[in-house]
């Protein structure tokens, strides 16, 4: 299967602006686009730069814009793509080099929502009980691999870089929904500001982009409801 | 730039994160990793973490120790296995307290399932010992431990690639690393340094390991003439997706899946009559290759089927959802309707940096240590896994021994060393610029490919003298090629080509250590199977191999196995 990889390139030490470069790539229909990128780098142009590690959709390294959509190069098969495959860095983040973007702004948002279990109650000698039904509430959100496909495809985030964005909100929801967590109020305050959950317009780009099929908008809706309830109570 | 911390942790997998949390209770800690912290390969772990909690049926620590020792074909150090299994219970409970979202029983306890080689009553029948979070246990644990680190005073340095360790007069003073984003070389001085850099499955062509699993720090130690232990023992997992090597957890067989050959027959009962498909991995991998060699692969080809059609759909959806997705995406197979094509895949390094139970790095087989240097996780060899690791014992190993190393390392904080010697950063800069200016014209990718194919062909599940000798010679040729690697990208910022070339050179060195260790061990034990020496030979080989290279010459020495309670017996399942 012959493909053309059209790659948006930028070398900060050489280029004033991004430029496009085409590479012919031969790929079996069951091969991953990542396989094509790796082979191109190893055997054609070593300076082609992108992130990768696990190669099967678990580490979140290889998120990039492929034919207009944020997705994982290691989870997209050649057979599912047209002959021309266009690669660009993830939108909305500063480009460092070729397909590598600066992820710091993304992780800063995640860090800002108290992304850890809070519970200062005395520890039992065994596990804290949690029913399968309670566990099921976090089943969706714990699957997040922090790849940033969602946040990078969110039009609200494009317009407001202070917006927490879908990934950070899913992370917050993961703890809000955990029956073992006691960080409730403090965390809800963190997601309730002008750049928090309420900013989401339910455009659903994030849901479509998520390579893990997480129902992102549902989690944000839960946060919206809970922050709203708290707000009303506070006003009373 | 020179950074200074009480404890330096290299690697942000489960071993590194566990060490960091522990060390941060006593002092300042830096974690440096060549990837973003949660991108480590621990995140890919699927099946579970072993602990004799007895939540689903009676279990005991002693059975767990026995299984670990027998699973390791009696090369396991039994004092270390004792520590592992005793600590297991409180370790898993602590993980739950920190927030790990484990799957639960109807009573709200941590759920447990069957896994290869884990039995009740000293081998009588499989037991439910694997604690899991569906089939993404690693992701659940990594996220939780990383989150907890964020709560502690742990400083992360993501995308810093360690190029060298600084060891002077038997004492480790820290490490030298390259910051990817800027290309700057900087030094990290520390009272104690903990290596937690994971496995090196990328030595082989087909592997379940990440592209970053290249064993860099083992390569660094080996090139300094320091010993590596039991390098001949590399585990092949029986069920990798055909052609890709992506793992299908043993948990799939734990939930009732079976292996089927080209005649449509299950076959494990012929190899392990009592526990069949849940036999340890070395045995199942050999069984699959034997079926294939004897013409019973699917359609006579190099694979068999993993059949999950008898597992209830609900179980597949709730306990093996990732496997369902992987098979669908990569093989176009819905496991509830069709069997999955699988073949053995290089999975886990039992061998590594020799350590004691506190993670101290040994420099001799008699127990001398490098002051201030520790190792934990897959890169280390304690040795709790002996000649073959049991499933779910590695996640356990990373947390148990990561913590212990973190604790001991932090005690060294006041022993501030003499500081970085002035030449340390300069040496690394020179090495980098030599590589950038090498005009040899060899591509690192070509070196890697040749090595990986060679290792797969001559040094994988079955091995023999002739093949290993040929491999040793070919590796020498590959090494010479590796000396001529050229790099297209001459830039400083995010020069991943440069780092991949350095990784390739480490891989060649580790390939050499594996092949030579395999060549000298003239017996079959656990994952090391010599067709020309098919029996285990306790009289001559009940001992650990230490390989080291000094002045271009490979040398071996040996360390006795610690045997306390379980005397070696024939390994049958
Ligand atoms: C697909 C798969 C599934 C598995 N499932 C299970 C399971 O269910 N149960 C089980 O017990 N075990 C399982 N294992 C084994 C287990 O997951 C690993 O052995 C374990 O996670 C290794 O953890 P670690 O902390 O040692 O290393 P890793 O998680 O691999 O982390 C290594 C770290 O070192 C860093 N690093 C490496 N080199 C450098 C360098 N030069 N400079 C700076 N940083 C560096 C990396 O960035 C990374 O942060 C599985 C393994 C695989 C591959
Ligand atoms: S390489 Fe890990 S998600 Fe693609």
mmCIF file of N, CA, C and O and ligand atoms in Angstrom, chain A residues 56, chain B residues 10-16 32-37 40-50 115 137 160-163 196-199 208-210 212-214 216-217 220 247 249 281 347-348 376-379 389-396 398, ligand 1:
data_model
loop_
_atom_site.group_PDB
_atom_site.id
_atom_site.type_symbol
_atom_site.label_atom_id
_atom_site.label_comp_id
_atom_site.label_asym_id
_atom_site.label_seq_id
_atom_site.Cartn_x
_atom_site.Cartn_y
_atom_site.Cartn_z
ATOM 1 N N UNK A 56 1.062 1.128 21.204
ATOM 2 C CA UNK A 56 -0.281 0.523 21.137
ATOM 3 C C UNK A 56 -1.333 1.270 21.959
ATOM 4 O O UNK A 56 -2.224 0.679 22.546
ATOM 5 N N UNK B 10 16.176 7.910 38.712
ATOM 6 C CA UNK B 10 16.201 7.903 37.246
ATOM 7 C C UNK B 10 15.135 6.939 36.768
ATOM 8 O O UNK B 10 15.228 5.730 36.965
ATOM 9 N N UNK B 11 14.075 7.488 36.188
ATOM 10 C CA UNK B 11 12.970 6.645 35.722
ATOM 11 C C UNK B 11 11.709 6.921 36.510
ATOM 12 O O UNK B 11 11.736 7.054 37.731
ATOM 13 N N UNK B 12 10.605 7.062 35.799
ATOM 14 C CA UNK B 12 9.336 7.394 36.452
ATOM 15 C C UNK B 12 8.320 6.279 36.290
ATOM 16 O O UNK B 12 7.121 6.527 36.271
ATOM 17 N N UNK B 13 8.786 5.040 36.114
ATOM 18 C CA UNK B 13 7.852 3.910 36.131
ATOM 19 C C UNK B 13 7.435 3.628 37.560
ATOM 20 O O UNK B 13 7.695 4.426 38.468
ATOM 21 N N UNK B 14 6.791 2.497 37.776
ATOM 22 C CA UNK B 14 6.294 2.203 39.121
ATOM 23 C C UNK B 14 7.428 2.077 40.127
ATOM 24 O O UNK B 14 7.273 2.459 41.287
ATOM 25 N N UNK B 15 8.580 1.577 39.693
ATOM 26 C CA UNK B 15 9.700 1.454 40.632
ATOM 27 C C UNK B 15 10.191 2.849 41.021
ATOM 28 O O UNK B 15 10.375 3.146 42.210
ATOM 29 N N UNK B 16 10.375 3.712 40.036
ATOM 30 C CA UNK B 16 10.879 5.056 40.310
ATOM 31 C C UNK B 16 9.908 5.868 41.148
ATOM 32 O O UNK B 16 10.311 6.549 42.103
ATOM 33 N N UNK B 32 14.098 12.101 37.235
ATOM 34 C CA UNK B 32 14.334 12.451 35.842
ATOM 35 C C UNK B 32 13.962 11.260 34.973
ATOM 36 O O UNK B 32 14.181 10.107 35.332
ATOM 37 N N UNK B 33 13.340 11.555 33.834
ATOM 38 C CA UNK B 33 12.907 10.467 32.954
ATOM 39 C C UNK B 33 12.948 10.942 31.520
ATOM 40 O O UNK B 33 12.709 12.114 31.234
ATOM 41 N N UNK B 34 13.232 10.019 30.618
ATOM 42 C CA UNK B 34 13.363 10.441 29.232
ATOM 43 C C UNK B 34 12.011 10.659 28.573
ATOM 44 O O UNK B 34 11.936 11.189 27.474
ATOM 45 N N UNK B 35 10.937 10.233 29.248
ATOM 46 C CA UNK B 35 9.585 10.469 28.751
ATOM 47 C C UNK B 35 8.844 11.319 29.778
ATOM 48 O O UNK B 35 9.317 11.482 30.901
ATOM 49 N N UNK B 36 7.638 11.798 29.422
ATOM 50 C CA UNK B 36 6.778 12.368 30.459
ATOM 51 C C UNK B 36 6.464 11.262 31.457
ATOM 52 O O UNK B 36 6.352 10.092 31.074
ATOM 53 N N UNK B 37 6.357 11.617 32.756
ATOM 54 C CA UNK B 37 6.294 10.581 33.800
ATOM 55 C C UNK B 37 5.277 9.466 33.513
ATOM 56 O O UNK B 37 5.611 8.294 33.631
ATOM 57 N N UNK B 40 5.679 6.147 30.941
ATOM 58 C CA UNK B 40 6.539 4.988 31.194
ATOM 59 C C UNK B 40 5.823 3.704 30.804
ATOM 60 O O UNK B 40 4.600 3.682 30.675
ATOM 61 N N UNK B 41 6.606 2.622 30.642
ATOM 62 C CA UNK B 41 5.939 1.415 30.150
ATOM 63 C C UNK B 41 5.150 0.677 31.224
ATOM 64 O O UNK B 41 4.371 -0.218 30.919
ATOM 65 N N UNK B 42 5.324 1.048 32.475
ATOM 66 C CA UNK B 42 4.464 0.455 33.505
ATOM 67 C C UNK B 42 2.989 0.702 33.174
ATOM 68 O O UNK B 42 2.127 -0.092 33.545
ATOM 69 N N UNK B 43 2.722 1.794 32.484
ATOM 70 C CA UNK B 43 1.331 2.117 32.135
ATOM 71 C C UNK B 43 0.695 1.068 31.238
ATOM 72 O O UNK B 43 -0.523 1.017 31.115
ATOM 73 N N UNK B 44 1.514 0.260 30.595
ATOM 74 C CA UNK B 44 0.968 -0.748 29.685
ATOM 75 C C UNK B 44 0.653 -2.060 30.397
ATOM 76 O O UNK B 44 0.071 -2.955 29.792
ATOM 77 N N UNK B 45 1.044 -2.180 31.672
ATOM 78 C CA UNK B 45 0.803 -3.445 32.384
ATOM 79 C C UNK B 45 -0.689 -3.696 32.470
ATOM 80 O O UNK B 45 -1.475 -2.788 32.728
ATOM 81 N N UNK B 46 -1.057 -4.918 32.249
ATOM 82 C CA UNK B 46 -2.475 -5.229 32.088
ATOM 83 C C UNK B 46 -3.052 -6.026 33.255
ATOM 84 O O UNK B 46 -3.974 -5.609 33.944
ATOM 85 N N UNK B 47 -2.494 -7.217 33.457
ATOM 86 C CA UNK B 47 -3.188 -8.259 34.214
ATOM 87 C C UNK B 47 -3.384 -8.042 35.685
ATOM 88 O O UNK B 47 -4.459 -8.297 36.222
ATOM 89 N N UNK B 48 -2.344 -7.575 36.391
ATOM 90 C CA UNK B 48 -2.557 -7.406 37.812
ATOM 91 C C UNK B 48 -1.290 -7.412 38.635
ATOM 92 O O UNK B 48 -0.183 -7.462 38.110
ATOM 93 N N UNK B 49 -1.489 -7.349 39.948
ATOM 94 C CA UNK B 49 -0.390 -7.365 40.917
ATOM 95 C C UNK B 49 -0.716 -8.449 41.954
ATOM 96 O O UNK B 49 -1.831 -8.503 42.477
ATOM 97 N N UNK B 50 0.264 -9.303 42.217
ATOM 98 C CA UNK B 50 0.010 -10.476 43.054
ATOM 99 C C UNK B 50 0.115 -10.146 44.540
ATOM 100 O O UNK B 50 1.004 -9.413 44.961
ATOM 101 N N UNK B 115 -3.885 -16.459 37.709
ATOM 102 C CA UNK B 115 -2.788 -16.065 36.841
ATOM 103 C C UNK B 115 -1.795 -17.211 36.760
ATOM 104 O O UNK B 115 -1.752 -18.059 37.658
ATOM 105 N N UNK B 137 -4.207 -2.506 34.846
ATOM 106 C CA UNK B 137 -3.716 -2.336 36.211
ATOM 107 C C UNK B 137 -2.532 -1.370 36.260
ATOM 108 O O UNK B 137 -2.425 -0.552 37.179
ATOM 109 N N UNK B 160 14.282 14.339 30.172
ATOM 110 C CA UNK B 160 15.722 14.437 30.406
ATOM 111 C C UNK B 160 16.275 13.032 30.216
ATOM 112 O O UNK B 160 15.820 12.091 30.867
ATOM 113 N N UNK B 161 17.223 12.901 29.342
ATOM 114 C CA UNK B 161 17.747 11.584 28.986
ATOM 115 C C UNK B 161 19.114 11.393 29.644
ATOM 116 O O UNK B 161 20.038 12.157 29.376
ATOM 117 N N UNK B 162 19.233 10.390 30.514
ATOM 118 C CA UNK B 162 20.510 10.193 31.211
ATOM 119 C C UNK B 162 21.544 9.620 30.259
ATOM 120 O O UNK B 162 21.306 8.618 29.584
ATOM 121 N N UNK B 163 22.692 10.268 30.209
ATOM 122 C CA UNK B 163 23.776 9.828 29.329
ATOM 123 C C UNK B 163 24.862 9.102 30.097
ATOM 124 O O UNK B 163 25.557 8.255 29.560
ATOM 125 N N UNK B 196 15.962 3.277 37.978
ATOM 126 C CA UNK B 196 14.659 2.597 37.854
ATOM 127 C C UNK B 196 14.191 2.733 36.415
ATOM 128 O O UNK B 196 13.117 3.256 36.131
ATOM 129 N N UNK B 197 15.030 2.255 35.496
ATOM 130 C CA UNK B 197 14.808 2.547 34.084
ATOM 131 C C UNK B 197 14.132 1.425 33.306
ATOM 132 O O UNK B 197 14.060 1.491 32.078
ATOM 133 N N UNK B 198 13.645 0.394 33.993
ATOM 134 C CA UNK B 198 12.800 -0.586 33.325
ATOM 135 C C UNK B 198 13.544 -1.582 32.448
ATOM 136 O O UNK B 198 14.751 -1.776 32.581
ATOM 137 N N UNK B 199 12.780 -2.202 31.551
ATOM 138 C CA UNK B 199 13.278 -3.351 30.793
ATOM 139 C C UNK B 199 13.986 -2.984 29.507
ATOM 140 O O UNK B 199 14.201 -1.808 29.202
ATOM 141 N N UNK B 208 6.763 -7.080 23.522
ATOM 142 C CA UNK B 208 5.645 -6.350 24.123
ATOM 143 C C UNK B 208 6.135 -5.030 24.720
ATOM 144 O O UNK B 208 5.344 -4.259 25.249
ATOM 145 N N UNK B 209 7.421 -4.810 24.653
ATOM 146 C CA UNK B 209 7.997 -3.639 25.330
ATOM 147 C C UNK B 209 7.908 -2.378 24.480
ATOM 148 O O UNK B 209 7.844 -2.437 23.244
ATOM 149 N N UNK B 210 7.948 -1.243 25.166
ATOM 150 C CA UNK B 210 7.865 0.055 24.505
ATOM 151 C C UNK B 210 9.140 0.348 23.724
ATOM 152 O O UNK B 210 10.190 -0.240 23.980
ATOM 153 N N UNK B 212 10.841 2.802 24.110
ATOM 154 C CA UNK B 212 11.805 3.396 25.043
ATOM 155 C C UNK B 212 12.455 2.360 25.958
ATOM 156 O O UNK B 212 13.330 2.693 26.756
ATOM 157 N N UNK B 213 12.036 1.091 25.846
ATOM 158 C CA UNK B 213 12.600 0.056 26.732
ATOM 159 C C UNK B 213 13.920 -0.436 26.161
ATOM 160 O O UNK B 213 13.992 -1.482 25.526
ATOM 161 N N UNK B 214 14.970 0.359 26.358
ATOM 162 C CA UNK B 214 16.242 0.074 25.713
ATOM 163 C C UNK B 214 17.392 -0.157 26.702
ATOM 164 O O UNK B 214 18.544 -0.241 26.291
ATOM 165 N N UNK B 216 19.113 1.578 28.826
ATOM 166 C CA UNK B 216 20.251 2.508 28.754
ATOM 167 C C UNK B 216 21.197 2.419 29.948
ATOM 168 O O UNK B 216 22.417 2.411 29.802
ATOM 169 N N UNK B 217 20.618 2.365 31.140
ATOM 170 C CA UNK B 217 21.496 2.429 32.318
ATOM 171 C C UNK B 217 22.268 1.137 32.518
ATOM 172 O O UNK B 217 23.391 1.137 33.040
ATOM 173 N N UNK B 220 25.128 1.574 30.306
ATOM 174 C CA UNK B 220 26.129 2.473 30.885
ATOM 175 C C UNK B 220 26.999 1.728 31.907
ATOM 176 O O UNK B 220 28.222 1.804 31.879
ATOM 177 N N UNK B 247 0.929 -7.234 23.779
ATOM 178 C CA UNK B 247 0.592 -8.274 24.746
ATOM 179 C C UNK B 247 -0.905 -8.534 24.870
ATOM 180 O O UNK B 247 -1.713 -7.617 24.875
ATOM 181 N N UNK B 249 -2.840 -10.203 27.886
ATOM 182 C CA UNK B 249 -2.521 -10.625 29.252
ATOM 183 C C UNK B 249 -2.869 -12.087 29.506
ATOM 184 O O UNK B 249 -3.836 -12.621 28.973
ATOM 185 N N UNK B 281 4.994 -19.013 32.122
ATOM 186 C CA UNK B 281 5.143 -18.537 30.742
ATOM 187 C C UNK B 281 6.216 -19.258 29.943
ATOM 188 O O UNK B 281 6.059 -19.488 28.754
ATOM 189 N N UNK B 347 9.315 -10.316 26.460
ATOM 190 C CA UNK B 347 8.456 -9.607 27.396
ATOM 191 C C UNK B 347 9.175 -9.058 28.622
ATOM 192 O O UNK B 347 8.970 -7.916 28.999
ATOM 193 N N UNK B 348 9.988 -9.856 29.260
ATOM 194 C CA UNK B 348 10.480 -9.422 30.564
ATOM 195 C C UNK B 348 11.905 -9.898 30.818
ATOM 196 O O UNK B 348 12.234 -11.057 30.594
ATOM 197 N N UNK B 376 16.144 -0.544 41.192
ATOM 198 C CA UNK B 376 14.896 -1.251 41.511
ATOM 199 C C UNK B 376 14.030 -1.360 40.276
ATOM 200 O O UNK B 376 14.148 -0.562 39.340
ATOM 201 N N UNK B 377 13.137 -2.348 40.306
ATOM 202 C CA UNK B 377 12.226 -2.550 39.180
ATOM 203 C C UNK B 377 12.825 -3.499 38.163
ATOM 204 O O UNK B 377 13.744 -4.261 38.472
ATOM 205 N N UNK B 378 12.321 -3.419 36.943
ATOM 206 C CA UNK B 378 12.731 -4.412 35.949
ATOM 207 C C UNK B 378 14.217 -4.335 35.613
ATOM 208 O O UNK B 378 14.833 -5.331 35.247
ATOM 209 N N UNK B 379 14.823 -3.161 35.770
ATOM 210 C CA UNK B 379 16.249 -3.047 35.450
ATOM 211 C C UNK B 379 17.121 -3.782 36.458
ATOM 212 O O UNK B 379 18.281 -4.054 36.197
ATOM 213 N N UNK B 389 10.001 -15.266 35.592
ATOM 214 C CA UNK B 389 9.103 -14.523 36.477
ATOM 215 C C UNK B 389 7.670 -15.008 36.335
ATOM 216 O O UNK B 389 7.215 -15.315 35.236
ATOM 217 N N UNK B 390 6.952 -15.027 37.443
ATOM 218 C CA UNK B 390 5.516 -15.297 37.375
ATOM 219 C C UNK B 390 4.779 -14.007 37.058
ATOM 220 O O UNK B 390 5.180 -12.918 37.471
ATOM 221 N N UNK B 391 3.670 -14.140 36.345
ATOM 222 C CA UNK B 391 2.821 -12.992 36.047
ATOM 223 C C UNK B 391 2.404 -12.307 37.336
ATOM 224 O O UNK B 391 2.218 -12.949 38.363
ATOM 225 N N UNK B 392 2.284 -10.986 37.287
ATOM 226 C CA UNK B 392 1.837 -10.179 38.433
ATOM 227 C C UNK B 392 2.885 -10.018 39.527
ATOM 228 O O UNK B 392 2.667 -9.307 40.493
ATOM 229 N N UNK B 393 4.003 -10.709 39.402
ATOM 230 C CA UNK B 393 5.058 -10.530 40.394
ATOM 231 C C UNK B 393 5.957 -9.351 40.065
ATOM 232 O O UNK B 393 6.749 -8.928 40.904
ATOM 233 N N UNK B 394 5.848 -8.808 38.843
ATOM 234 C CA UNK B 394 6.733 -7.700 38.510
ATOM 235 C C UNK B 394 6.207 -6.380 39.044
ATOM 236 O O UNK B 394 6.944 -5.597 39.636
ATOM 237 N N UNK B 395 4.911 -6.137 38.857
ATOM 238 C CA UNK B 395 4.351 -4.905 39.428
ATOM 239 C C UNK B 395 4.617 -4.910 40.932
ATOM 240 O O UNK B 395 4.969 -3.882 41.526
ATOM 241 N N UNK B 396 4.471 -6.086 41.522
ATOM 242 C CA UNK B 396 4.725 -6.217 42.951
ATOM 243 C C UNK B 396 6.190 -5.878 43.264
ATOM 244 O O UNK B 396 6.481 -5.094 44.171
ATOM 245 N N UNK B 398 8.252 -4.028 41.554
ATOM 246 C CA UNK B 398 8.572 -2.603 41.379
ATOM 247 C C UNK B 398 8.192 -1.798 42.625
ATOM 248 O O UNK B 398 8.960 -0.947 43.063
HETATM 249 C C1 LIG C 1 2.562 -5.028 28.001
HETATM 250 C C2 LIG C 1 3.052 -5.398 29.354
HETATM 251 C C3 LIG C 1 2.152 -5.851 30.320
HETATM 252 C C4 LIG C 1 2.590 -6.201 31.585
HETATM 253 N N1 LIG C 1 1.675 -6.621 32.511
HETATM 254 C C5 LIG C 1 2.105 -6.916 33.759
HETATM 255 C C6 LIG C 1 1.183 -7.314 34.769
HETATM 256 O O1 LIG C 1 -0.015 -7.402 34.534
HETATM 257 N N2 LIG C 1 1.643 -7.608 35.995
HETATM 258 C C7 LIG C 1 2.978 -7.515 36.302
HETATM 259 O O2 LIG C 1 3.327 -7.773 37.441
HETATM 260 N N3 LIG C 1 3.864 -7.124 35.385
HETATM 261 C C8 LIG C 1 3.464 -6.832 34.122
HETATM 262 N N4 LIG C 1 4.376 -6.442 33.179
HETATM 263 C C9 LIG C 1 5.746 -6.157 33.598
HETATM 264 C C10 LIG C 1 5.810 -4.816 34.294
HETATM 265 O O3 LIG C 1 4.827 -3.960 33.780
HETATM 266 C C11 LIG C 1 7.158 -4.138 34.140
HETATM 267 O O4 LIG C 1 8.164 -5.027 34.463
HETATM 268 C C12 LIG C 1 7.244 -2.939 35.078
HETATM 269 O O5 LIG C 1 6.159 -2.078 34.871
HETATM 270 C C13 LIG C 1 8.540 -2.188 34.910
HETATM 271 O O6 LIG C 1 8.473 -1.032 35.691
HETATM 272 P P1 LIG C 1 9.738 -0.124 35.945
HETATM 273 O O7 LIG C 1 9.334 0.913 36.910
HETATM 274 O O8 LIG C 1 10.877 -0.993 36.306
HETATM 275 O O9 LIG C 1 10.090 0.507 34.515
HETATM 276 P P2 LIG C 1 9.234 1.340 33.437
HETATM 277 O O10 LIG C 1 7.830 1.491 33.800
HETATM 278 O O11 LIG C 1 9.580 0.762 32.118
HETATM 279 O O12 LIG C 1 9.873 2.778 33.537
HETATM 280 C C14 LIG C 1 11.155 3.067 33.071
HETATM 281 C C15 LIG C 1 11.400 4.537 33.254
HETATM 282 O O13 LIG C 1 12.774 4.827 33.005
HETATM 283 C C16 LIG C 1 12.887 5.965 32.178
HETATM 284 N N5 LIG C 1 14.172 5.856 31.470
HETATM 285 C C17 LIG C 1 14.652 4.791 30.769
HETATM 286 N N6 LIG C 1 15.866 5.092 30.279
HETATM 287 C C18 LIG C 1 16.172 6.339 30.664
HETATM 288 C C19 LIG C 1 17.265 7.212 30.456
HETATM 289 N N7 LIG C 1 18.315 6.871 29.717
HETATM 290 N N8 LIG C 1 17.225 8.454 31.012
HETATM 291 C C20 LIG C 1 16.147 8.845 31.741
HETATM 292 N N9 LIG C 1 15.094 8.053 31.969
HETATM 293 C C21 LIG C 1 15.094 6.820 31.435
HETATM 294 C C22 LIG C 1 11.647 5.921 31.324
HETATM 295 O O14 LIG C 1 11.327 7.203 30.841
HETATM 296 C C23 LIG C 1 10.607 5.439 32.329
HETATM 297 O O15 LIG C 1 10.116 6.530 33.049
HETATM 298 C C24 LIG C 1 3.949 -6.101 31.904
HETATM 299 C C25 LIG C 1 4.854 -5.654 30.948
HETATM 300 C C26 LIG C 1 4.418 -5.312 29.675
HETATM 301 C C27 LIG C 1 5.420 -4.882 28.670
#
